[in-house]
CSV table of C-alpha atoms in Angstrom, one decimal:
chain,number,residue,atom,x,y,z
A,1,UNK,CA,0.1,-0.1,-0.2
A,2,UNK,CA,2.7,2.2,0.1
A,3,UNK,CA,2.9,2.6,-3.7
A,4,UNK,CA,-0.1,4.5,-3.1
A,5,UNK,CA,0.3,8.5,-3.9
A,6,UNK,CA,0.1,10.3,-0.4
A,7,UNK,CA,-2.2,13.0,-2.2
A,8,UNK,CA,-4.7,9.8,-3.0
A,9,UNK,CA,-4.8,8.7,0.0
A,10,UNK,CA,-5.7,11.8,1.4
A,11,UNK,CA,-8.5,11.9,-0.2
A,12,UNK,CA,-9.9,8.0,0.8
A,13,UNK,CA,-9.1,9.7,4.4
A,14,UNK,CA,-11.6,12.7,3.8
A,15,UNK,CA,-14.6,10.7,2.6
A,16,UNK,CA,-14.8,8.5,5.9
A,17,UNK,CA,-17.4,10.4,8.2
A,18,UNK,CA,-16.9,7.5,11.1
A,19,UNK,CA,-14.8,6.0,13.4
A,20,UNK,CA,-15.6,2.8,12.4
A,21,UNK,CA,-14.3,3.4,9.3
A,22,UNK,CA,-11.0,5.6,10.0
A,23,UNK,CA,-10.0,2.4,12.7
A,24,UNK,CA,-9.6,0.6,9.5
A,25,UNK,CA,-8.5,3.1,7.3
A,26,UNK,CA,-5.2,3.2,10.1
A,27,UNK,CA,-4.9,-1.0,9.8
A,28,UNK,CA,-4.0,-1.2,6.4
A,29,UNK,CA,-0.7,-0.1,7.5
A,30,UNK,CA,2.0,2.4,8.8
A,31,UNK,CA,1.8,5.4,6.4
A,32,UNK,CA,-2.1,5.1,6.3
A,33,UNK,CA,-2.2,5.3,10.1
A,34,UNK,CA,0.1,8.0,10.3
A,35,UNK,CA,-2.1,10.3,8.4
A,36,UNK,CA,-4.9,11.8,10.5
A,37,UNK,CA,-7.0,12.7,7.2
A,38,UNK,CA,-10.4,14.0,8.2
A,39,UNK,CA,-10.5,13.3,12.1
A,40,UNK,CA,-13.0,14.5,14.4
A,41,UNK,CA,-12.6,16.4,17.7
A,42,UNK,CA,-15.0,13.4,19.0
A,43,UNK,CA,-17.2,10.8,17.2
A,44,UNK,CA,-19.9,9.0,18.7
A,45,UNK,CA,-20.0,7.1,21.5
A,46,UNK,CA,-18.8,3.5,21.7
A,47,UNK,CA,-19.5,0.3,24.3
A,48,UNK,CA,-16.8,-1.1,25.4
A,49,UNK,CA,-17.4,-4.7,26.5
A,50,UNK,CA,-15.9,-7.0,29.3
A,51,UNK,CA,-12.2,-9.0,29.0
A,52,UNK,CA,-12.9,-12.9,27.7
A,53,UNK,CA,-10.2,-15.6,27.9
A,54,UNK,CA,-10.0,-17.6,25.3
A,55,UNK,CA,-8.8,-21.5,24.6
A,56,UNK,CA,-6.2,-23.0,23.0
A,57,UNK,CA,-6.1,-25.5,20.6
A,58,UNK,CA,-5.0,-28.0,23.5
A,59,UNK,CA,-8.0,-26.4,25.1
A,60,UNK,CA,-6.2,-24.4,27.9
A,61,UNK,CA,-7.4,-21.5,29.3
A,62,UNK,CA,-4.9,-18.3,27.5
A,63,UNK,CA,-5.4,-14.4,27.9
A,64,UNK,CA,-6.8,-12.4,25.0
A,65,UNK,CA,-5.5,-9.3,24.3
A,66,UNK,CA,-8.2,-8.6,22.5
A,67,UNK,CA,-11.2,-6.0,23.4
A,68,UNK,CA,-14.4,-6.3,21.5
A,69,UNK,CA,-16.2,-2.5,20.8
A,70,UNK,CA,-19.6,-1.6,20.1
A,71,UNK,CA,-20.4,1.3,18.0
A,72,UNK,CA,-23.8,2.1,19.0
A,73,UNK,CA,-24.7,5.0,16.4
A,74,UNK,CA,-24.1,1.3,13.7
A,75,UNK,CA,-24.3,-1.3,15.7
A,76,UNK,CA,-20.7,-2.5,14.2
A,77,UNK,CA,-18.8,-4.3,16.4
A,78,UNK,CA,-15.1,-5.0,16.3
A,79,UNK,CA,-11.7,-6.4,18.2
A,80,UNK,CA,-9.1,-3.9,19.1
A,81,UNK,CA,-5.8,-5.4,19.8
A,82,UNK,CA,-5.2,-3.9,23.4
A,83,UNK,CA,-2.4,-6.1,25.6
A,84,UNK,CA,-2.6,-3.1,27.6
A,85,UNK,CA,-5.7,-3.7,29.8
A,86,UNK,CA,-5.5,-7.0,30.4
A,87,UNK,CA,-6.3,-8.1,33.5
A,88,UNK,CA,-6.7,-4.0,34.3
A,89,UNK,CA,-10.4,-2.5,35.7
A,90,UNK,CA,-11.4,0.1,32.7
A,91,UNK,CA,-13.3,3.7,33.1
A,92,UNK,CA,-15.0,5.5,30.2
A,93,UNK,CA,-14.5,9.1,29.4
A,94,UNK,CA,-16.3,11.3,26.9
A,95,UNK,CA,-12.3,12.2,25.2
A,96,UNK,CA,-11.2,9.2,24.2
A,97,UNK,CA,-9.6,7.7,27.2
A,98,UNK,CA,-9.7,5.1,29.2
A,99,UNK,CA,-8.6,5.2,33.0
A,100,UNK,CA,-6.9,1.8,33.5
A,101,UNK,CA,-6.0,-0.2,36.6
A,102,UNK,CA,-4.4,-2.8,36.5
A,103,UNK,CA,-2.9,-6.4,38.6
A,104,UNK,CA,-0.3,-4.7,39.5
A,105,UNK,CA,-2.4,-1.9,40.8
A,106,UNK,CA,-0.4,0.8,38.8
A,107,UNK,CA,-3.3,3.5,36.7
A,108,UNK,CA,-2.9,4.9,33.9
A,109,UNK,CA,-4.8,7.2,31.0
A,110,UNK,CA,-4.8,4.8,27.5
A,111,UNK,CA,-6.0,5.9,24.7
A,112,UNK,CA,-7.1,2.7,23.1
A,113,UNK,CA,-7.2,3.2,19.5
A,114,UNK,CA,-3.4,4.7,19.5
A,115,UNK,CA,-2.6,3.1,21.9
A,116,UNK,CA,-0.9,6.5,23.7
A,117,UNK,CA,-0.3,5.3,27.7
A,118,UNK,CA,0.0,7.9,30.0
A,119,UNK,CA,1.2,7.1,33.9
A,120,UNK,CA,-0.8,8.4,36.5
A,121,UNK,CA,0.4,7.4,40.7
A,122,UNK,CA,-0.4,4.0,41.8
A,123,UNK,CA,-3.2,3.0,43.8
A,124,UNK,CA,-0.5,2.8,47.2
A,125,UNK,CA,-0.7,6.3,47.1
A,126,UNK,CA,-4.0,6.6,47.3
A,127,UNK,CA,-6.1,7.8,50.6
A,128,UNK,CA,-7.2,5.4,53.2
A,129,UNK,CA,-5.3,2.4,52.7
A,130,UNK,CA,-6.7,-0.6,54.2
A,131,UNK,CA,-4.9,-1.9,57.6
A,132,UNK,CA,-5.7,-5.1,56.2
A,133,UNK,CA,-4.9,-7.3,53.2
A,134,UNK,CA,-6.1,-7.5,49.9
A,135,UNK,CA,-5.9,-9.7,47.1
A,136,UNK,CA,-5.0,-7.3,43.9
A,137,UNK,CA,-6.9,-9.2,41.4
A,138,UNK,CA,-9.7,-8.0,43.6
A,139,UNK,CA,-8.4,-4.3,45.2
A,140,UNK,CA,-8.2,-3.6,41.4
A,141,UNK,CA,-12.2,-4.0,41.3
A,142,UNK,CA,-12.8,-0.7,44.4
A,143,UNK,CA,-9.3,1.2,44.3
A,144,UNK,CA,-11.3,3.4,41.8
A,145,UNK,CA,-15.3,4.6,41.9
A,146,UNK,CA,-15.6,7.4,39.1
A,147,UNK,CA,-13.0,9.6,37.3
A,148,UNK,CA,-12.7,12.5,35.4
A,149,UNK,CA,-10.2,14.5,33.6
A,150,UNK,CA,-10.1,18.5,33.0
A,151,UNK,CA,-8.9,18.2,29.9
A,152,UNK,CA,-9.3,16.4,26.8
A,153,UNK,CA,-5.3,16.4,25.9
A,154,UNK,CA,-3.7,15.2,28.9
A,155,UNK,CA,-0.1,15.7,27.5
A,156,UNK,CA,2.4,18.4,28.4
A,157,UNK,CA,1.2,21.6,27.1
A,158,UNK,CA,-2.1,21.0,28.8
A,159,UNK,CA,-2.7,21.3,32.7
A,160,UNK,CA,-5.0,18.6,32.8
A,161,UNK,CA,-6.4,17.6,36.3
A,162,UNK,CA,-7.5,13.8,36.7
A,163,UNK,CA,-9.9,13.4,39.5
A,164,UNK,CA,-11.4,10.3,41.0
A,165,UNK,CA,-13.5,9.0,43.6
A,166,UNK,CA,-11.3,6.5,45.1
A,167,UNK,CA,-10.7,3.8,48.1
A,168,UNK,CA,-13.2,2.5,50.8
A,169,UNK,CA,-15.1,5.6,51.9
A,170,UNK,CA,-15.4,6.6,48.1
A,171,UNK,CA,-13.6,9.6,49.1
A,172,UNK,CA,-11.9,12.0,46.5
A,173,UNK,CA,-8.4,12.8,45.1
A,174,UNK,CA,-6.8,13.9,42.4
A,175,UNK,CA,-3.4,14.3,40.3
A,176,UNK,CA,-1.5,14.8,37.3
A,177,UNK,CA,-0.6,12.6,34.8
A,178,UNK,CA,3.5,12.1,36.0
A,179,UNK,CA,3.1,12.7,39.6
A,180,UNK,CA,4.1,10.6,42.2
A,181,UNK,CA,1.1,10.5,44.4
A,182,UNK,CA,-2.7,11.2,44.4
A,183,UNK,CA,-3.6,14.6,46.5
A,184,UNK,CA,-6.4,14.0,49.0
A,185,UNK,CA,-9.4,16.9,49.2
A,186,UNK,CA,-10.6,17.1,52.5
A,187,UNK,CA,-14.3,16.0,52.9
A,188,UNK,CA,-16.1,15.2,55.9
A,189,UNK,CA,-15.3,11.8,56.9
A,190,UNK,CA,-16.7,8.5,55.8
A,191,UNK,CA,-19.4,10.8,53.4
A,192,UNK,CA,-19.4,8.5,50.1
A,193,UNK,CA,-19.6,10.1,46.4
A,194,UNK,CA,-21.7,9.2,43.9
A,195,UNK,CA,-20.0,11.3,41.0
A,196,UNK,CA,-17.9,14.2,39.5
A,197,UNK,CA,-17.9,16.6,37.0
A,198,UNK,CA,-15.2,19.3,35.5
A,199,UNK,CA,-17.4,21.7,34.8
A,200,UNK,CA,-16.6,26.1,33.7
A,201,UNK,CA,-13.7,25.6,35.0
A,202,UNK,CA,-14.6,23.6,38.5
A,203,UNK,CA,-14.6,20.3,39.6
A,204,UNK,CA,-17.8,19.4,41.1
A,205,UNK,CA,-18.7,16.4,43.4
A,206,UNK,CA,-22.0,15.0,44.5
A,207,UNK,CA,-22.4,13.2,47.4
A,208,UNK,CA,-24.8,9.8,47.8
A,209,UNK,CA,-26.8,11.7,49.7
A,210,UNK,CA,-27.4,14.1,46.9
A,211,UNK,CA,-25.2,16.9,48.4
A,212,UNK,CA,-23.5,19.2,45.5
A,213,UNK,CA,-19.9,19.9,46.5
A,214,UNK,CA,-17.9,22.2,44.8
A,215,UNK,CA,-13.8,20.8,45.2
A,216,UNK,CA,-11.5,23.3,45.9
A,217,UNK,CA,-7.9,22.4,44.5
A,218,UNK,CA,-6.2,25.4,45.0
A,219,UNK,CA,-6.3,25.6,48.2
A,220,UNK,CA,-3.1,25.1,50.4
A,221,UNK,CA,-5.0,22.1,51.8
A,222,UNK,CA,-7.5,20.9,49.1
A,223,UNK,CA,-11.2,21.0,50.4
A,224,UNK,CA,-14.6,20.7,50.0
A,225,UNK,CA,-17.5,23.2,49.8
A,226,UNK,CA,-20.9,22.3,50.6
A,227,UNK,CA,-23.1,24.3,48.0
A,228,UNK,CA,-26.7,22.9,47.9
A,229,UNK,CA,-28.5,20.5,49.4
A,230,UNK,CA,-30.8,17.8,47.1
A,231,UNK,CA,-33.7,18.4,45.2
A,232,UNK,CA,-36.8,18.9,48.3
A,233,UNK,CA,-39.0,16.3,46.1
A,234,UNK,CA,-36.1,13.4,45.3
A,235,UNK,CA,-37.1,10.1,46.6
A,236,UNK,CA,-34.6,8.1,47.7
A,237,UNK,CA,-32.0,7.8,45.1
A,238,UNK,CA,-29.2,4.8,45.0
A,239,UNK,CA,-26.8,7.0,42.1
A,240,UNK,CA,-26.4,10.1,41.5
A,241,UNK,CA,-25.1,11.9,38.6
A,242,UNK,CA,-23.7,15.0,37.3
A,243,UNK,CA,-23.3,16.0,33.7
A,244,UNK,CA,-23.0,18.7,31.2
A,245,UNK,CA,-25.7,19.9,29.3
A,246,UNK,CA,-26.2,22.1,26.3
A,247,UNK,CA,-23.5,25.2,28.7
A,248,UNK,CA,-25.7,24.2,32.0
A,249,UNK,CA,-24.8,21.7,35.4
A,250,UNK,CA,-27.4,18.7,35.8
A,251,UNK,CA,-28.0,15.9,38.2
A,252,UNK,CA,-29.7,12.7,37.1
A,253,UNK,CA,-31.0,10.8,39.8
A,254,UNK,CA,-31.1,6.4,39.5
A,255,UNK,CA,-33.3,4.7,41.4
A,256,UNK,CA,-32.8,1.1,42.0
A,257,UNK,CA,-34.2,-2.0,43.1
A,258,UNK,CA,-33.7,-6.1,44.2
A,259,UNK,CA,-33.7,-7.9,40.6
A,260,UNK,CA,-36.6,-10.7,41.7
A,261,UNK,CA,-35.6,-12.6,38.5
A,262,UNK,CA,-32.2,-13.2,39.6
A,263,UNK,CA,-30.9,-16.2,41.5
A,264,UNK,CA,-31.3,-16.4,45.1
A,265,UNK,CA,-28.4,-15.0,47.0
A,266,UNK,CA,-27.2,-12.9,44.6
A,267,UNK,CA,-27.0,-9.2,44.4
A,268,UNK,CA,-28.1,-7.8,41.2
A,269,UNK,CA,-29.9,-4.7,41.0
A,270,UNK,CA,-32.6,-3.6,38.2
A,271,UNK,CA,-32.9,0.2,37.6
A,272,UNK,CA,-36.7,1.8,38.4
A,273,UNK,CA,-36.4,5.2,37.8
A,274,UNK,CA,-35.0,8.3,36.6
A,275,UNK,CA,-35.4,11.9,37.6
A,276,UNK,CA,-33.5,14.8,35.6
A,277,UNK,CA,-32.6,18.2,37.4
A,278,UNK,CA,-31.1,21.6,36.2
A,279,UNK,CA,-29.3,23.7,38.4
A,280,UNK,CA,-30.5,27.8,38.9
A,281,UNK,CA,-27.1,28.9,40.1
A,282,UNK,CA,-28.6,32.3,40.3
A,283,UNK,CA,-31.4,30.7,42.8
A,284,UNK,CA,-29.4,28.1,44.0
A,285,UNK,CA,-32.5,25.5,43.2
A,286,UNK,CA,-32.9,22.6,41.5
A,287,UNK,CA,-35.3,22.4,39.1
A,288,UNK,CA,-36.9,19.4,38.1
A,289,UNK,CA,-37.1,18.4,34.1
A,290,UNK,CA,-39.8,17.3,32.2
A,291,UNK,CA,-37.8,16.9,29.2
A,292,UNK,CA,-33.6,17.7,28.4
A,293,UNK,CA,-34.3,18.9,25.4
A,294,UNK,CA,-32.5,17.2,21.8
A,295,UNK,CA,-29.9,15.7,24.3
A,296,UNK,CA,-28.8,11.8,25.0
A,297,UNK,CA,-27.6,10.9,28.6
A,298,UNK,CA,-25.1,8.1,28.9
A,299,UNK,CA,-23.9,7.4,32.8
A,300,UNK,CA,-22.5,4.4,34.4
A,301,UNK,CA,-18.7,3.0,35.0
A,302,UNK,CA,-17.6,6.4,32.9
A,303,UNK,CA,-17.3,10.1,33.2
A,304,UNK,CA,-20.9,10.8,32.8
A,305,UNK,CA,-21.4,12.9,29.6
A,306,UNK,CA,-24.2,14.3,27.3
A,307,UNK,CA,-24.6,14.6,23.3
A,308,UNK,CA,-26.9,16.0,20.6
A,309,UNK,CA,-29.2,14.0,19.0
A,310,UNK,CA,-29.0,16.5,15.8
A,311,UNK,CA,-25.5,16.5,15.7
A,312,UNK,CA,-25.5,12.5,16.0
A,313,UNK,CA,-28.8,11.8,14.2
A,314,UNK,CA,-28.0,7.8,15.3
A,315,UNK,CA,-29.2,8.3,19.0
A,316,UNK,CA,-32.8,9.4,21.1
A,317,UNK,CA,-33.7,12.6,22.2
A,318,UNK,CA,-34.5,12.8,26.0
A,319,UNK,CA,-32.9,9.2,26.3
A,320,UNK,CA,-30.3,8.2,29.2
A,321,UNK,CA,-28.6,5.1,28.7
A,322,UNK,CA,-26.6,3.2,30.9
A,323,UNK,CA,-24.3,0.5,32.1
A,324,UNK,CA,-24.3,-1.5,35.0
A,325,UNK,CA,-22.2,0.3,37.9
A,326,UNK,CA,-23.4,-1.4,41.6
A,327,UNK,CA,-19.9,-2.7,42.4
A,328,UNK,CA,-22.1,-5.3,44.9
A,329,UNK,CA,-23.2,-6.7,41.5
A,330,UNK,CA,-19.3,-7.8,40.3
A,331,UNK,CA,-19.4,-10.6,43.2
A,332,UNK,CA,-22.0,-12.8,41.3
A,333,UNK,CA,-21.4,-11.6,37.7
A,334,UNK,CA,-22.6,-8.1,36.7
A,335,UNK,CA,-23.5,-6.4,33.2
A,336,UNK,CA,-27.0,-7.1,33.9
A,337,UNK,CA,-28.4,-3.9,34.3
A,338,UNK,CA,-27.8,-2.1,31.4
A,339,UNK,CA,-30.0,-0.5,28.5
A,340,UNK,CA,-32.1,2.7,27.3
A,341,UNK,CA,-34.8,4.7,29.4
A,342,UNK,CA,-37.2,7.0,26.9
A,343,UNK,CA,-37.6,9.4,29.1
A,344,UNK,CA,-40.7,10.9,27.4
A,345,UNK,CA,-42.7,8.0,28.0
A,346,UNK,CA,-40.7,6.6,31.0
A,347,UNK,CA,-40.0,3.0,29.6
A,348,UNK,CA,-37.0,0.9,29.8
A,349,UNK,CA,-35.7,-0.7,26.7
A,350,UNK,CA,-32.3,-2.9,25.5
A,351,UNK,CA,-29.5,-1.4,23.4
A,352,UNK,CA,-27.7,-4.3,23.6
A,353,UNK,CA,-28.0,-8.0,24.5
A,354,UNK,CA,-25.6,-10.5,24.4
A,355,UNK,CA,-24.4,-12.9,27.1
A,356,UNK,CA,-20.5,-11.4,26.4
A,357,UNK,CA,-21.7,-8.4,28.6
A,358,UNK,CA,-21.0,-10.5,31.9
A,359,UNK,CA,-18.2,-9.4,34.4
A,360,UNK,CA,-16.7,-10.3,37.2
A,361,UNK,CA,-14.7,-7.4,37.5
A,362,UNK,CA,-14.8,-5.4,34.8
A,363,UNK,CA,-18.5,-3.5,33.3
A,364,UNK,CA,-19.4,-2.6,30.1
A,365,UNK,CA,-18.8,0.8,29.8
A,366,UNK,CA,-19.2,4.1,27.3
A,367,UNK,CA,-16.6,6.2,26.2
A,368,UNK,CA,-16.3,8.6,22.9
A,369,UNK,CA,-13.6,7.5,21.2
A,370,UNK,CA,-10.8,9.9,19.3
A,371,UNK,CA,-7.9,9.4,17.0
A,372,UNK,CA,-6.5,12.8,18.5
């Protein structure tokens, strides 16, 4: 393929509209892969499926270095060679990056398409280490609950801060790529957090009880400040998510209940309902919404995000797409509590069905791919 003139290759590349095609374009050879022709800043979300081991010709189980992805707009599935993810707990983002926690308990940012990998401080530098020994195979599951990035380009020219919800108390900590340790954010003790968001130049956290907090990370002692209590009419919720929609901060409440169809003595859950609220900063008040415009929301084992369905018509307005992020499920095999919620008609549905969604340590997750 190296014999084809570069200008002809560029013509081909500029005609590609979907990232699926860009992946295949780059797989032709090194020359084609080196040309970033017609790349967009962001693409429609993908679903990353759990790691699967395979059997060799002798019937022995061997590790599989390929990870399966589903392009949610086209429904296409394909494998990506990702030995960097082997044995890792992964979390998605809307910027094309995954956060990975390996069996060695080292933590990285990884772009699964370019395979660029950036080091973050290891798990052993998190606050509130357990006084008891925990097997790394289990600790990788519980070391991180959520992460969020302040920038889509975590390189030397951008001051990208990564914030995580971590440790046994779902505490807050932050670091930059290349740092040696995580910096703890002082919060009321033993008060777990449910989600975090970088919005308008600041980090926000939502407490498991629905309290919105501002993270003051530039103070001599970084700390949280309680900003707003939960909405007055909120029902008891098992999950809260923070998401930016059209330049405004929103709160998504997700109600969970025991899965009555699950085998006995298993901790499986199902999603019962969703509510969405918009923050009025001037009035310091949550406003309950009956719709959220032409947007789709994506929540679960990923940094929460929304996309415009007018820009990405493969998705439906006023839909919430969700994955299984209840950590207790993974003792019994998680991934069942996944689908979409039609907010207008208050109906649930499925966007992907298959046994390959079930996992005991790394659930399916959303992320928006990027080749930049």
